[in-house]
Every structure is written in structure tokens, then in C-alpha cells.
Tab-separated table of C-alpha atoms and ligand atoms in Angstrom:
chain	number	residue	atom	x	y	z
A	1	UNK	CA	-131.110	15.609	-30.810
A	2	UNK	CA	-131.805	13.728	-27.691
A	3	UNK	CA	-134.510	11.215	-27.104
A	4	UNK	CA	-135.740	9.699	-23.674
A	5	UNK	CA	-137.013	6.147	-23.942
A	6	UNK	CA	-138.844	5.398	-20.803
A	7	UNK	CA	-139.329	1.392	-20.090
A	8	UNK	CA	-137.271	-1.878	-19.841
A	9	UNK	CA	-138.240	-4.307	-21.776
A	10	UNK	CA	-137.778	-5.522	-24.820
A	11	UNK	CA	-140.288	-3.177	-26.589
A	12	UNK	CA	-138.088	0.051	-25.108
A	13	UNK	CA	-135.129	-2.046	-26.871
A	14	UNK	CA	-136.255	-2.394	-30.062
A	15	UNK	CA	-137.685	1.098	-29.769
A	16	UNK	CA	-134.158	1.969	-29.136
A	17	UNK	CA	-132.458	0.076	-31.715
A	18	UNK	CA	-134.876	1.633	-34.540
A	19	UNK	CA	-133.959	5.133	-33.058
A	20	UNK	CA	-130.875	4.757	-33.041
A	21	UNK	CA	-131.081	3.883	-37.045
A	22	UNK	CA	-132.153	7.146	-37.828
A	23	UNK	CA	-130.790	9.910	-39.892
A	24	UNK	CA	-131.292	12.395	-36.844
A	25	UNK	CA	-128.454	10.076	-35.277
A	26	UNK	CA	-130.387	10.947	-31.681
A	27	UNK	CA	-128.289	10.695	-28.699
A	28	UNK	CA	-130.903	8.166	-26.532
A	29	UNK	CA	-131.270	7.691	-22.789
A	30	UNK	CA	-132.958	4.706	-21.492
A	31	UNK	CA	-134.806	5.007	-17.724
A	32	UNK	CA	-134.617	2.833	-16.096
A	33	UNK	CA	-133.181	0.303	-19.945
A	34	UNK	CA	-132.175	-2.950	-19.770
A	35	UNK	CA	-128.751	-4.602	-20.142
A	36	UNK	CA	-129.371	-4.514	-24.308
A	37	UNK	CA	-130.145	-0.316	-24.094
A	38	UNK	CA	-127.108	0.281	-22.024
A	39	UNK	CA	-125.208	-0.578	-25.598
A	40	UNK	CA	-127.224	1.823	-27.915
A	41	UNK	CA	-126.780	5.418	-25.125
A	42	UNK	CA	-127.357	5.692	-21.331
A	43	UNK	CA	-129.793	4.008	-18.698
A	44	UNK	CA	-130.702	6.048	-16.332
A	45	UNK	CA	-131.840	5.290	-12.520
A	46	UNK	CA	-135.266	6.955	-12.904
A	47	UNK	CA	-138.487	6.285	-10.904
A	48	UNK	CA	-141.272	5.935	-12.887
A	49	UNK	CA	-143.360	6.289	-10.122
A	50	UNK	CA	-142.028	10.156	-9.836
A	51	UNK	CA	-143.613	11.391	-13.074
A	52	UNK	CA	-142.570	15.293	-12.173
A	53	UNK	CA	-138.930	14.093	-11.179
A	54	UNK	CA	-138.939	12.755	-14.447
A	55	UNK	CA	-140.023	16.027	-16.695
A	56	UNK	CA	-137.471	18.106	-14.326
A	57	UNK	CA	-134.578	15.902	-15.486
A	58	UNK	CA	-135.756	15.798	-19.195
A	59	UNK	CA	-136.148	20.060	-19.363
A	60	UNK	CA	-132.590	20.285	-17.271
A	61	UNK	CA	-130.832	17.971	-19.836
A	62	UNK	CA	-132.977	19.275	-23.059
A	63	UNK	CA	-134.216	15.785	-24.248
A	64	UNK	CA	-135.835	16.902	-27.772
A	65	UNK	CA	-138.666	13.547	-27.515
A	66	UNK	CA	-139.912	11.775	-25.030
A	67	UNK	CA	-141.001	7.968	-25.633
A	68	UNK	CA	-143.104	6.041	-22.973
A	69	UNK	CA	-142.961	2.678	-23.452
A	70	UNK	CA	-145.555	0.963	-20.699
A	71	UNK	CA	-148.884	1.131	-20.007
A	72	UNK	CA	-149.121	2.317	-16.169
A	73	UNK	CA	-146.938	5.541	-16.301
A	74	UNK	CA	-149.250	6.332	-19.599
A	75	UNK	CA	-152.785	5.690	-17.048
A	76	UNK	CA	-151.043	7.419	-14.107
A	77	UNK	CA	-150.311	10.794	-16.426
A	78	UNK	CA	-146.916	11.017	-17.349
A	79	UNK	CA	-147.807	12.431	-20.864
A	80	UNK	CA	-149.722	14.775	-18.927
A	81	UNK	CA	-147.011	16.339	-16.507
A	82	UNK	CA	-144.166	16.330	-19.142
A	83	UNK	CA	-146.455	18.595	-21.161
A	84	UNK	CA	-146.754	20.865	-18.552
A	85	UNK	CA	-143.336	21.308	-18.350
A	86	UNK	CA	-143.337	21.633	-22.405
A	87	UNK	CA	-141.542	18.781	-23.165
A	88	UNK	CA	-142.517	17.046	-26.307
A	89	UNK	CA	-143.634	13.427	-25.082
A	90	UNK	CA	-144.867	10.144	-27.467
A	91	UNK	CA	-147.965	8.193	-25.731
A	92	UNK	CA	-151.434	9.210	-25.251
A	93	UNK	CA	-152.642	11.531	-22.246
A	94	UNK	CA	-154.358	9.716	-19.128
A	95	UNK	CA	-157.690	10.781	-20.577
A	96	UNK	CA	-156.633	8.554	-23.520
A	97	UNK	CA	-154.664	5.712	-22.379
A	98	UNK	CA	-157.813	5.144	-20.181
A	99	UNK	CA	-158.933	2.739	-23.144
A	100	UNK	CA	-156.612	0.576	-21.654
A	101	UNK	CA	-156.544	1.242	-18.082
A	102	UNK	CA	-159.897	0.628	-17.643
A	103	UNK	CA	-161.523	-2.467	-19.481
A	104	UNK	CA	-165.142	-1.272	-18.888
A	105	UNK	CA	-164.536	2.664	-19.491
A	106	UNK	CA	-163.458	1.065	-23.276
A	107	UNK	CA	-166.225	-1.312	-22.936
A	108	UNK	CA	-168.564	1.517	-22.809
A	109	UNK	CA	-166.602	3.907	-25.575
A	110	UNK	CA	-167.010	0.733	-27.997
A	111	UNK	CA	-170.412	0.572	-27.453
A	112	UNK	CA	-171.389	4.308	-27.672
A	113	UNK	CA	-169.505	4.271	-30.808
A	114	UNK	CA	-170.883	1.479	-32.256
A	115	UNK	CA	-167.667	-0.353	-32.829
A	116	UNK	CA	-167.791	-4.181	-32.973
A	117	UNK	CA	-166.739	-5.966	-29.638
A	118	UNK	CA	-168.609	-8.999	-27.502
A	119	UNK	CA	-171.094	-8.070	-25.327
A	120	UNK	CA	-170.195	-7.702	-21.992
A	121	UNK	CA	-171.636	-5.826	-18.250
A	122	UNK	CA	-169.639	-4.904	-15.021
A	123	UNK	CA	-169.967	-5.767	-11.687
A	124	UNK	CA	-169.021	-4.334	-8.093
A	125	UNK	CA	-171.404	-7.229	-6.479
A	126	UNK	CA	-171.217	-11.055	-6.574
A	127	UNK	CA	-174.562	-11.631	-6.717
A	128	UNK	CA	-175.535	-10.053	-9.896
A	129	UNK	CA	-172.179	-11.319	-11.834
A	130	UNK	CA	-172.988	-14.534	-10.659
A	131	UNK	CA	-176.802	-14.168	-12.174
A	132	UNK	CA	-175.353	-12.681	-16.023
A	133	UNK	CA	-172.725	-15.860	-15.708
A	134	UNK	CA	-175.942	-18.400	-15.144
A	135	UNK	CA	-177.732	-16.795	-18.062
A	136	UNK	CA	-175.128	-16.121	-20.619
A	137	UNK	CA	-173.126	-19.147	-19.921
A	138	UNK	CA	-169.903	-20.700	-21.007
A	139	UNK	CA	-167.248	-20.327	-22.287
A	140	UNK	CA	-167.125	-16.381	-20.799
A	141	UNK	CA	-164.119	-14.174	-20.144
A	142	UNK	CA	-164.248	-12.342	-16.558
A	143	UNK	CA	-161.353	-9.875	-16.272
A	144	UNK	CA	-160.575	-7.319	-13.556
A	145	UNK	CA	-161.386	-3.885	-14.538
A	146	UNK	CA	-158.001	-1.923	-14.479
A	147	UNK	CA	-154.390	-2.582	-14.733
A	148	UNK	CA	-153.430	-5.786	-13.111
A	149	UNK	CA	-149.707	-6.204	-15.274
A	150	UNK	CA	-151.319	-9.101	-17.644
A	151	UNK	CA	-153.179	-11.134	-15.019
A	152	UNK	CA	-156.660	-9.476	-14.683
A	153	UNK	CA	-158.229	-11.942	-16.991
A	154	UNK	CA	-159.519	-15.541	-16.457
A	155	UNK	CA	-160.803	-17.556	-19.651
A	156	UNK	CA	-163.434	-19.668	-18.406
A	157	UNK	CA	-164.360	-22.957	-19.920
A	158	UNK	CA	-167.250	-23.734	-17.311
A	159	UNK	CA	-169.564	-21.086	-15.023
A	160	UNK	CA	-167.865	-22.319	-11.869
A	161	UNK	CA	-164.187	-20.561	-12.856
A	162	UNK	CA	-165.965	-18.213	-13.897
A	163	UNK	CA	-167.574	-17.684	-10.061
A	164	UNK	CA	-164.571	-18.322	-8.666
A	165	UNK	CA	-162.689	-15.948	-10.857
A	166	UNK	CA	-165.477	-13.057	-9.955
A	167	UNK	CA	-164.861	-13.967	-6.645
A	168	UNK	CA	-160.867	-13.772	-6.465
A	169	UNK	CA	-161.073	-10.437	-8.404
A	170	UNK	CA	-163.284	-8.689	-5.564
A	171	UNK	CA	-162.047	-10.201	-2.846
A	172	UNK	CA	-158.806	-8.360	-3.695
A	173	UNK	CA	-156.566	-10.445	-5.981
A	174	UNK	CA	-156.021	-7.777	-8.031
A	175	UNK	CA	-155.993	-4.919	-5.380
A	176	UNK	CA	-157.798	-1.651	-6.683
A	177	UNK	CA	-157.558	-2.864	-10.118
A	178	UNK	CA	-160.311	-6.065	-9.362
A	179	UNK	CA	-163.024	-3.696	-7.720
A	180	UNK	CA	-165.129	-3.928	-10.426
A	181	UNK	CA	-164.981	-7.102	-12.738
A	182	UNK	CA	-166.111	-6.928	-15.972
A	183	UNK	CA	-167.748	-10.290	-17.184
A	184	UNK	CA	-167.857	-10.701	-21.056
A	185	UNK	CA	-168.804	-12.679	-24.485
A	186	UNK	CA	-165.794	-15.085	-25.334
A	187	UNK	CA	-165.077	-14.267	-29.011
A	188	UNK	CA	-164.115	-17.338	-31.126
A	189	UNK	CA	-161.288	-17.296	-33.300
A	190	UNK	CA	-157.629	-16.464	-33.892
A	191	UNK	CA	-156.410	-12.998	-32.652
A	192	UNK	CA	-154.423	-10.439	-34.453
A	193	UNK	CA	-152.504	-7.607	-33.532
A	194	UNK	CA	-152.974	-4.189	-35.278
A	195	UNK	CA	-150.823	-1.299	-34.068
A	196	UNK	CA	-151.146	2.555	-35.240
A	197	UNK	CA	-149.576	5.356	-35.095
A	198	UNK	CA	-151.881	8.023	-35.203
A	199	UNK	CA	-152.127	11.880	-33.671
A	200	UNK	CA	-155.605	11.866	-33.084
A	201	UNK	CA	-156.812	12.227	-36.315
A	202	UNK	CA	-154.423	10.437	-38.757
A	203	UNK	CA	-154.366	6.812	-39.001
A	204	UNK	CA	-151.006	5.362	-39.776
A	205	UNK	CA	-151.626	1.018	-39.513
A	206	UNK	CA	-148.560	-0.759	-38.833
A	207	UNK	CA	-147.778	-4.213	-39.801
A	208	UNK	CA	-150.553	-6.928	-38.408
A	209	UNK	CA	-148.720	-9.292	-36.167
A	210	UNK	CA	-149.549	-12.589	-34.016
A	211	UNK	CA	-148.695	-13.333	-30.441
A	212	UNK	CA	-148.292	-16.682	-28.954
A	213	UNK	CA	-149.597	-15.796	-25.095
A	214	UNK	CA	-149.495	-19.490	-23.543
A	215	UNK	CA	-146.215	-21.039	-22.104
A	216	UNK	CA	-145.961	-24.119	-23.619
A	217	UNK	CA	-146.440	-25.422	-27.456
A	218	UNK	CA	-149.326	-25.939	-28.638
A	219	UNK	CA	-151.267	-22.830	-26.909
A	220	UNK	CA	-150.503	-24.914	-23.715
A	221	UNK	CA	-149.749	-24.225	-20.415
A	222	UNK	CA	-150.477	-20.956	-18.510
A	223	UNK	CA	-150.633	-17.142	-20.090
A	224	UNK	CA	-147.323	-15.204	-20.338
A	225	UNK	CA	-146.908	-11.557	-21.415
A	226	UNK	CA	-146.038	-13.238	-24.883
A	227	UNK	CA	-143.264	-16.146	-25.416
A	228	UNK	CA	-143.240	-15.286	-29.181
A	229	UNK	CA	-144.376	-13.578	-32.399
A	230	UNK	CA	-144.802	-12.751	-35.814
A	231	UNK	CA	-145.379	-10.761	-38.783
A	232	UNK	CA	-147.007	-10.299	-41.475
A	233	UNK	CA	-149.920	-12.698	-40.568
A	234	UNK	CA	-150.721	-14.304	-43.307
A	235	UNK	CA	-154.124	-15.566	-42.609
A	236	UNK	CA	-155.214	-11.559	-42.438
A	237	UNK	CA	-156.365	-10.815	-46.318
A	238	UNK	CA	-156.374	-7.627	-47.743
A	239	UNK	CA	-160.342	-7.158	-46.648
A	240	UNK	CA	-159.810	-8.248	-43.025
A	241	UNK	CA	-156.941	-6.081	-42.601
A	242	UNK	CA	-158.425	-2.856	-44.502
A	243	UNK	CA	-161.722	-3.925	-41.475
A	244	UNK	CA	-159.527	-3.460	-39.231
A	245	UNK	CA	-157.756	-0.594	-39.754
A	246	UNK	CA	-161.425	0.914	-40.061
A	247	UNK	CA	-162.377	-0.111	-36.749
A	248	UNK	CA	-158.779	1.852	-36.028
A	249	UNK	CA	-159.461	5.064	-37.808
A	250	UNK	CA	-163.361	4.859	-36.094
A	251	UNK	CA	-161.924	4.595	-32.701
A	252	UNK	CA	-159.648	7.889	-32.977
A	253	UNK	CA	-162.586	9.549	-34.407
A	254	UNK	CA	-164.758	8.635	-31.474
A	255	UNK	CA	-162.569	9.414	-28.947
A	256	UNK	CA	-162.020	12.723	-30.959
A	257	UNK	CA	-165.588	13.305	-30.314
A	258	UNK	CA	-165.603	12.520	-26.784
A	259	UNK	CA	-163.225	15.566	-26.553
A	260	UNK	CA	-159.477	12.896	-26.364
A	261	UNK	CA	-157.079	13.888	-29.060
A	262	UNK	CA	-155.417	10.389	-28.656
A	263	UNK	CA	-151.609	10.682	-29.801
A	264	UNK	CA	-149.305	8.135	-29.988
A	265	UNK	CA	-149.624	4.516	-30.244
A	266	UNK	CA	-153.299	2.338	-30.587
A	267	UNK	CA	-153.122	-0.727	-29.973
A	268	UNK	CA	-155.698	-2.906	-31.023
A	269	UNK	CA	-156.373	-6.509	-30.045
A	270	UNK	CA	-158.775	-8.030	-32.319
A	271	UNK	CA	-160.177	-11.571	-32.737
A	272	UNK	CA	-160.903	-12.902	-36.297
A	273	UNK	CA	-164.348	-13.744	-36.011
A	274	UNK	CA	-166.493	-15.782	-38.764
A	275	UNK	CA	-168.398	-11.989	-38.561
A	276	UNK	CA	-165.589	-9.906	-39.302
A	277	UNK	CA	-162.287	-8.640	-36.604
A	278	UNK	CA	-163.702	-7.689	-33.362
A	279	UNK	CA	-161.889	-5.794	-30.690
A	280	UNK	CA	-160.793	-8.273	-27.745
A	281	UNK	CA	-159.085	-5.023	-26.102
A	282	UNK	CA	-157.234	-1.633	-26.769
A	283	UNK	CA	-153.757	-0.762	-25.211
A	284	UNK	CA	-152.729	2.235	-25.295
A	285	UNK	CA	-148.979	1.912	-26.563
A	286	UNK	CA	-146.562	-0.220	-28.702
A	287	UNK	CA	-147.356	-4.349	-27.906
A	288	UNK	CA	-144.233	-6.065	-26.133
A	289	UNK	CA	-143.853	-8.664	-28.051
A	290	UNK	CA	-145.086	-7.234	-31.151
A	291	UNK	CA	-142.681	-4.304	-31.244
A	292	UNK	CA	-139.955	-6.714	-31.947
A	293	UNK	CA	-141.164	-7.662	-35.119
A	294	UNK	CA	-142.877	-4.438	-35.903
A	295	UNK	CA	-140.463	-1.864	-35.564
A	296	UNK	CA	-137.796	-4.300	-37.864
A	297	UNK	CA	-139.974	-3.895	-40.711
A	298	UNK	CA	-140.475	0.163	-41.344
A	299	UNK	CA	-137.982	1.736	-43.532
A	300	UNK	CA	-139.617	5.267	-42.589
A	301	UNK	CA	-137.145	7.411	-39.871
A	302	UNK	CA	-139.005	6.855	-36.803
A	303	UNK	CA	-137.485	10.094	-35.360
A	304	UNK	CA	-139.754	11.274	-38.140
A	305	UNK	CA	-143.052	9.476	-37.525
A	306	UNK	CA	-142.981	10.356	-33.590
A	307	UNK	CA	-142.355	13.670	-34.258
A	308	UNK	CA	-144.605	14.197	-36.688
A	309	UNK	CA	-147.101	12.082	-34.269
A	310	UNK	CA	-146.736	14.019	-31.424
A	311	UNK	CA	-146.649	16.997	-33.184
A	312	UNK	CA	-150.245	16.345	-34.854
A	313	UNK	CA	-148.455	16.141	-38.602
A	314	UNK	CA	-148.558	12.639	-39.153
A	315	UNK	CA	-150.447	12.903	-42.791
A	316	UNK	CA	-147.480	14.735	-43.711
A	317	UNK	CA	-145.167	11.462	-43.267
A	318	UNK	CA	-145.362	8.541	-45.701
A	319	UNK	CA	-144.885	4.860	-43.434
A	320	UNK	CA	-143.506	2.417	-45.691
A	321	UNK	CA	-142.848	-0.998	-45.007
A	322	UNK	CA	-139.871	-3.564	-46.025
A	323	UNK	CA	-141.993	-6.631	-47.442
A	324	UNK	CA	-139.809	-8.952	-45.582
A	325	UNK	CA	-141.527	-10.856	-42.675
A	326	UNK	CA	-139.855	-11.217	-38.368
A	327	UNK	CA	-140.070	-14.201	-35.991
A	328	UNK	CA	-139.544	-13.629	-32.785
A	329	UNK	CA	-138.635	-15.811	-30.050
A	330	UNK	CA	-138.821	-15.558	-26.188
A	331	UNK	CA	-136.212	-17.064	-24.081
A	332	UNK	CA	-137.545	-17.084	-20.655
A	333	UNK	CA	-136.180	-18.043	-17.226
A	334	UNK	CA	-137.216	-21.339	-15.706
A	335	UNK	CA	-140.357	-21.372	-13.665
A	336	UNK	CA	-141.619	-18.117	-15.676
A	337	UNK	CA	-144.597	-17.135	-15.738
A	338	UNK	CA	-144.493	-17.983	-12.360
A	339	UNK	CA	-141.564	-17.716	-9.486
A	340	UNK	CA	-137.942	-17.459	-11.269
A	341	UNK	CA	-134.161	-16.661	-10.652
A	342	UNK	CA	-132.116	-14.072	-11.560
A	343	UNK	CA	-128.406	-13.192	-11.739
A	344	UNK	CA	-127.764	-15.861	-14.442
A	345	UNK	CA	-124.753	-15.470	-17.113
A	346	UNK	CA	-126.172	-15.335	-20.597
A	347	UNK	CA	-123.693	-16.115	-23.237
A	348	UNK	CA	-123.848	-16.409	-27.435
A	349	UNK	CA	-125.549	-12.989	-28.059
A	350	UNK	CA	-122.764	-12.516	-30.485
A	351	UNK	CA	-123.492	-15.890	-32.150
A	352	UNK	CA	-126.406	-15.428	-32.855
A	353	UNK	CA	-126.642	-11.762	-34.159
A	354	UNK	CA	-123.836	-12.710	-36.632
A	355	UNK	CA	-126.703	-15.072	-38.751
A	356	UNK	CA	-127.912	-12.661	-41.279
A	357	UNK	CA	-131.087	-10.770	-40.111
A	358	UNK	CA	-130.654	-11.853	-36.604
A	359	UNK	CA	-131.434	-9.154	-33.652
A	360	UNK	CA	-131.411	-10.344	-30.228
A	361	UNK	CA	-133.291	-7.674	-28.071
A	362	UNK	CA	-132.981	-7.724	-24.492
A	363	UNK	CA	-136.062	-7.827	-22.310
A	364	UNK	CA	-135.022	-8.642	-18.832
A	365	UNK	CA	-131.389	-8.872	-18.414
A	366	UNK	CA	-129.232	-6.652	-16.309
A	367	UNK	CA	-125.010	-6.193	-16.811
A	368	UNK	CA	-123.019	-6.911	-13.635
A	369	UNK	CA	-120.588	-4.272	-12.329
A	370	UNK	CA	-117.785	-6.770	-14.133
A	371	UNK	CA	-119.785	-6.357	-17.257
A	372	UNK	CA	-121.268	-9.917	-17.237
A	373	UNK	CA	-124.482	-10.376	-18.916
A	374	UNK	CA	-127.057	-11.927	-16.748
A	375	UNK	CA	-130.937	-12.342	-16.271
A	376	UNK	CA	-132.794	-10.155	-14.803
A	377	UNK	CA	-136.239	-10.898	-15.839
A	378	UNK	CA	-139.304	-13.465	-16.566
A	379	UNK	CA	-138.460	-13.024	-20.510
A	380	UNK	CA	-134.975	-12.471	-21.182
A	381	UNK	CA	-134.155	-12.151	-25.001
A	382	UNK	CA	-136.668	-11.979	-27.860
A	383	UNK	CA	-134.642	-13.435	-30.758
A	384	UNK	CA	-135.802	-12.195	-34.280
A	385	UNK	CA	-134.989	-12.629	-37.516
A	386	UNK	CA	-136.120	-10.910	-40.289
A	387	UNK	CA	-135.967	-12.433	-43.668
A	388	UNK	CA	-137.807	-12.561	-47.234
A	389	UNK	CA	-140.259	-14.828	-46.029
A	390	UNK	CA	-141.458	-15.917	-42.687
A	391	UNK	CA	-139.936	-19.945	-42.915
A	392	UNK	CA	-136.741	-18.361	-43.550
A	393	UNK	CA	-137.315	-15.688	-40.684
A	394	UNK	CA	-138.308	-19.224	-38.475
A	395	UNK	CA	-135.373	-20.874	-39.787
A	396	UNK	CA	-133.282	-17.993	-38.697
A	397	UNK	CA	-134.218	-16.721	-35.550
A	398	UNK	CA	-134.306	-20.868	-34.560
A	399	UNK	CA	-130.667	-21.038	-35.853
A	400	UNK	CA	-129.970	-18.362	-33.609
A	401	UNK	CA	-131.997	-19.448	-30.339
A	402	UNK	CA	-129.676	-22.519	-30.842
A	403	UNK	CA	-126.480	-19.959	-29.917
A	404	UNK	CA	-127.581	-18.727	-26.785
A	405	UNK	CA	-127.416	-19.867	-23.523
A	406	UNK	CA	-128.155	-19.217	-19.702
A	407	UNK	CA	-129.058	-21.778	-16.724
A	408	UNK	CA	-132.487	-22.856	-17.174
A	409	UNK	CA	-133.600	-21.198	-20.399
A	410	UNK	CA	-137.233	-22.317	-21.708
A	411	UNK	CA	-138.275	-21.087	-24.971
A	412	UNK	CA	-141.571	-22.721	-27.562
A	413	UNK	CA	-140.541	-24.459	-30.584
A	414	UNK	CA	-143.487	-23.594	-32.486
A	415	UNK	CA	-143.585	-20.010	-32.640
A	416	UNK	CA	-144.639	-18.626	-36.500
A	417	UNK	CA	-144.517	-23.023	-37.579
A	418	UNK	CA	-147.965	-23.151	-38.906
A	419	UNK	CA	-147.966	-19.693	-40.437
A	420	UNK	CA	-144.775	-20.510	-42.429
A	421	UNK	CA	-146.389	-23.758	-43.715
A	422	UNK	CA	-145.261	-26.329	-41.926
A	423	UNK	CA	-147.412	-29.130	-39.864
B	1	LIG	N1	-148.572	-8.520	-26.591
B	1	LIG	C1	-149.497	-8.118	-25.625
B	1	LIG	C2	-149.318	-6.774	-25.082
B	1	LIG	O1	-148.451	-6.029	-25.469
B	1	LIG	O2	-150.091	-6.396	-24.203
């Protein structure tokens, strides 16, 4: 069997490394992979930009699955184009994975369908945002409508960021993507990620996690893709979780009956409100960081569950879960989120993945032609552990961040600490 992962981050590696645990023993290829994939099967130069280039290499070389890993090829079609050429792919059509590539398109579906979200209205003119801003008030979130890789979105504690984000979004910070801003209700409380498989009609909830988005501890400094994360989440009880997965299973239904048979991965980004989990956002594919601690945690063959995904038999498959919890932690280049280096030698990989539990999955690094290790990236490693509980999955992947090394590393020191009960 041959798989294709497409991607390069650390979500395509840990994708890779659960692969590559299962009975099918799939030969994998990796396009373009990172300097971690290179050691599970083969990265591959490919341009993700050339979607058909893409589905004429994976019919010539028979690849059996398919797995895209990122949001934009998933908006742009890819799922689309490789079925055309009959080639069994993991991810959501374009018609679907518009729930995340446009903010106000799942705006819209979440209020057709009745499912609970802040309120929120989108703008192509100034003037009117400017005028809901006055009257609502702050705090209020203003993000860019479409894809704008993590940035889109401006938090803003007073009306005037809030006019000047409006602003920057139509004036073309964004590009395309900031055309039309969509200006909406900031939900209180602490978020939770829920990921499902599902193949448009069955529901399959993974493992709630918990990303830490800001640079710096204490939720401080500016927003990253993620510089760590965790699961279980033990603040999510039995009730909010089984609200969740309801909102989940009510989502695939609606876009069922909007005509999308949505297959693959949802994504959804929920706040805990004091009225219940409300959905911040959808994506349309596995989290990056949550992956990392996801993925660790299911005992099911994931050959399995993708196939039986994309093949619309995913009632037929049983998920079960370890019961052991996953820290993750990011080790990110100096300067990230903003302006960094690359090219620098990373050493104590080994170290650290000889501490029991310990994976170190790559998420920007690159290997030299000598075979040196070196950056390559914003984030470079995630570092989990997985362990009975999650202080001992802390402890762990800690121990481990403690063997690794490369010029200028920055990592948080408080990633899963007040979930594994300590102060
Ligand atoms: N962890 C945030 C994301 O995957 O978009």
C-alpha cells in the first residue's frame, strides 16, 4: 500500500509517524515533508500550487490514499482534481473546506443552521463596519474574510484597533483574503479544540485538546500558529464535551443538507462559554498543533479510519483511545512569530526521544546535503510526551526540551502547567 502525505509541518509528521504504525505497513511519500518525514519514506519536490501535476504523479506511481494536510490546497480544490483522476484522497472537497476558507460563508452556514456562534456581520465598506463597531462595542474580534495563513484576525480591546484593524484588512493587508472583513461578538472564555473524523454523515470525535496561541508565558506576547498543547483537557466534563460533539454531528448534517458531503477532518474551534461551547471557527483539516497530541493517543489503525473515511464507511470502524494524556512543546526560532533565521544545526533529537514516551516531531527543519539537521522554519520541533497522566506527560516532554538544542531556540515554560495542577 502506498500513501501520499501532502504538507510539511509537524501535523504531516505526526500524520506520518501514526501511518507508519499501522498493520498495512504503507510505504509513505511526503510532498514536499520535512527533515523528520524524510526518516519514516520519501519527500518529494512537489508544488502544491500544481494540484493536476500532483494527481498525475499519484495515478503514475499508484499511491493507494491520499492525505492533505493544510488548509489552502483543501480551499483551492485539490480533493477535487485528484478525484477526477480517481485517486482516493483524505480532506474535504472545496465546496466543503469553504467552512474554513471563508469566515463569513461559515458565519452564514452557522446561522442558517442554527448552531451556536457570536453574532457577527461583514463588511466590503468602512463606513458601515465602523457604525456596527460604535454600536456593539468592545472588546470585538474583526478578522479578514479568507485565508490569510493565521494572521487575518485582530482581537480588539478598544473600538479604535478595531477601526484600524478594518482599515488594514481593506486597504490590502491581507491581499484578496481582507476584501471583506468580518466584524464579530468576542466570546468569553477558555477555548477547546474538538477534531472529527467524519465522512459526511458519521461522526467520529477525537480527543479534546488545548492550544497555547500567544508567544510568551502567560498568554503573552503576540499570536503564533501554536507554541504548545495538550490533551485530554481536563476542564471539558463529560456534558461539555458530549455539547460539543453535538454541535459536530449538527454541522455535518447541515452541510449534508446544503448538498456538501464533507469527508475528512472537522475541525472545530470552540470557546467554553458560561452558556455552553460555542464555535469560535471551523477548519477544515487536522489542527497543527493539536495533531501532535491527538494522533499519539488512538490505538485504532489509522490506515483504517481514513479509508473507511474517505470511503463513506466510517460507522463500520470502532476509534478507541489510549487513556493516557500528550504535552506538547514548540521550539521555535528566535524572532518567530516574526522575522527569523534558518540553516541552524539542531542537535539532541536522540536524547530526548530515548525518555520514555518522548516523540520529537519535526515542523520546520530541513537536512543538509551532509545530512546535518538544521532549521528551516518559525516552529521547529513539537516535543511530546505521552504518559499516564498529563504532569507526568509535562514532566516528560520538559525533560526532553532540556536535550535539544539549536542557536536561538525559544520555547514557553508553561505549556499544560495549570491543567496538570500546578500554580
Ligand atoms: N491550532 C490551530 C490550527 O490548527 O489552526
Amino acid at each position: 500500500m502506498r500513501i501520499l502525505v501532502i504538507g510539511s509541518g509537524g501535523r504531516e509528521h505526526a500524520i506520518g509517524v501514526a501511518l507508519s504504525r499501522s498493520a498495512h505497513a504503507p510505504e509513505l511519500f511526503f510532498g514536499p515533508g520535512n527533515g523528520g518525514t524524510a526518516a519514516l519514506g520519501t519527500n518529494l519536490k512537489l508544488d502544491l500550487d500544481d494540484p493536476a501535476r500532483i494527481a498525475h504523479w499519484a495515478r503514475q506511481y499508484e499511491m493507494d490514499l491520499v492525505v492533505v494536510g493544510p488548509e489552502l490546497p483543501l480551499v483551492n480544490g485539490i480533493v477535487n482534481i485528484l478525484g477526477v483522476y480517481g485517486i482516493p484522497t483524505f480532506g474535504p472537497t472545496a465546496a466543503g473546506a469553504e467552512i474554513e476558507g471563508s469566515k463569513w460563508f461559515a458565519k452564514e452556514f452557522m446561522q442558517r443552521h442554527g448552531i451556536p456562534t457570536g453574532s457577527a456581520q461583514a463588511f466590503e465598506n468602512e463606513t458601515e463596519a465602523a457604525a456596527y463597531i460604535e454600536t456593539s462595542g468592545a472588546p470585538i474580534v474583526v478578522k479578514a474574510d479568507g485565508l490569510a495563513a493565521g494572521k487575518g484576525v485582530t482581537v480588539a480591546r478598544d473600538t479604535m484597533t478595531a477601526h484600524n484593524a478594518v482599515r488594514a484588512c481593506l486597504e490590502g493587508e491581507f491581499g484578496v483574503a481582507g476584501s471583506l472583513v468580518v466584524v464579530e461578538e468576542f466570546l468569553e472564555g477558555p477555548e477547546c479544540s474538538l477534531l472529527a473524523f467524519t465522512d459526511g454523515t458519521t461522526v467520529a470525535p477525537m480527543v479534546p485538546a488545548r492550544d497555547h496561541k500567544r508567544a510568551l508565558d502567560g498568554d503573552e506576547g503576540p499570536n503564533t500558529g501554536g507554541m504548545g498543547v495538550y490533551a485530554p483537557v481536563p476542564d471539558v466534563d463529560a456534558a461539555t464535551r458530549d455539547a460539543m460533539i453535538d454541535i459536530m454531528k449538527r454541522t455535518v448534517a447541515g452541510l449534508a443538507a446544503d448538498g456538501v458531503t464533507y469527508r475528512g477532518v472537522l475541525y472545530g474551534g470552540f470557546v467554553l462559554t458560561s452558556e455552553g461551547p460555542k464555535v469560535l471557527e471551523y477548519n477544515a483539516r487536522f489542527g497543527d498543533p493539536e495533531t501532535q497530541v491527538v494522533l499519539p493517543l488512538l490505538q485504532t489503525d489509522l490506515v483504517d479510519v481514513m479509508r473507511a473515511t474517505v470511503e463513506g464507511t466510517l460507522a463500520e470502524v470502532e476509534l478507541t483511545w489510549s487513556g493516557d494524556a500528550a504535552v506538547s512543546v514548540v521550539l521555535a526560532s528566535e524572532g518567530y512569530p516574526g522575522g527569523y533565521e534558518i540553516g541552524r544545526p539542531i542537535s539532541g533529537i536522540a536524547q530526548a526521544e530515548a525518555i520514555d514516551g518522548v516523540t520529537v516531531y519535526h515542523a520546520g527543519t530541513a537536512l543538509e546535503e551532509d545530512g546535518t539537521l538544521v532549521t528551516h522554519g518559525g516552529r521547529v520541533l513539537n516535543v511530546t510526551a505521552v504518559a499516564p497522566t498529563l504532569a507526568e506527560a509535562r514532566e516528560r516532554a520538559y525533560e526532553a526540551v532540556g536535550k535539544i538544542s539549536f542557536e536561538g531556540m525559544q520555547y514557553r515554560t508553561d505549556i499544560a502547567r495549570a491543567a496538570a495542577g500546578e500554580a
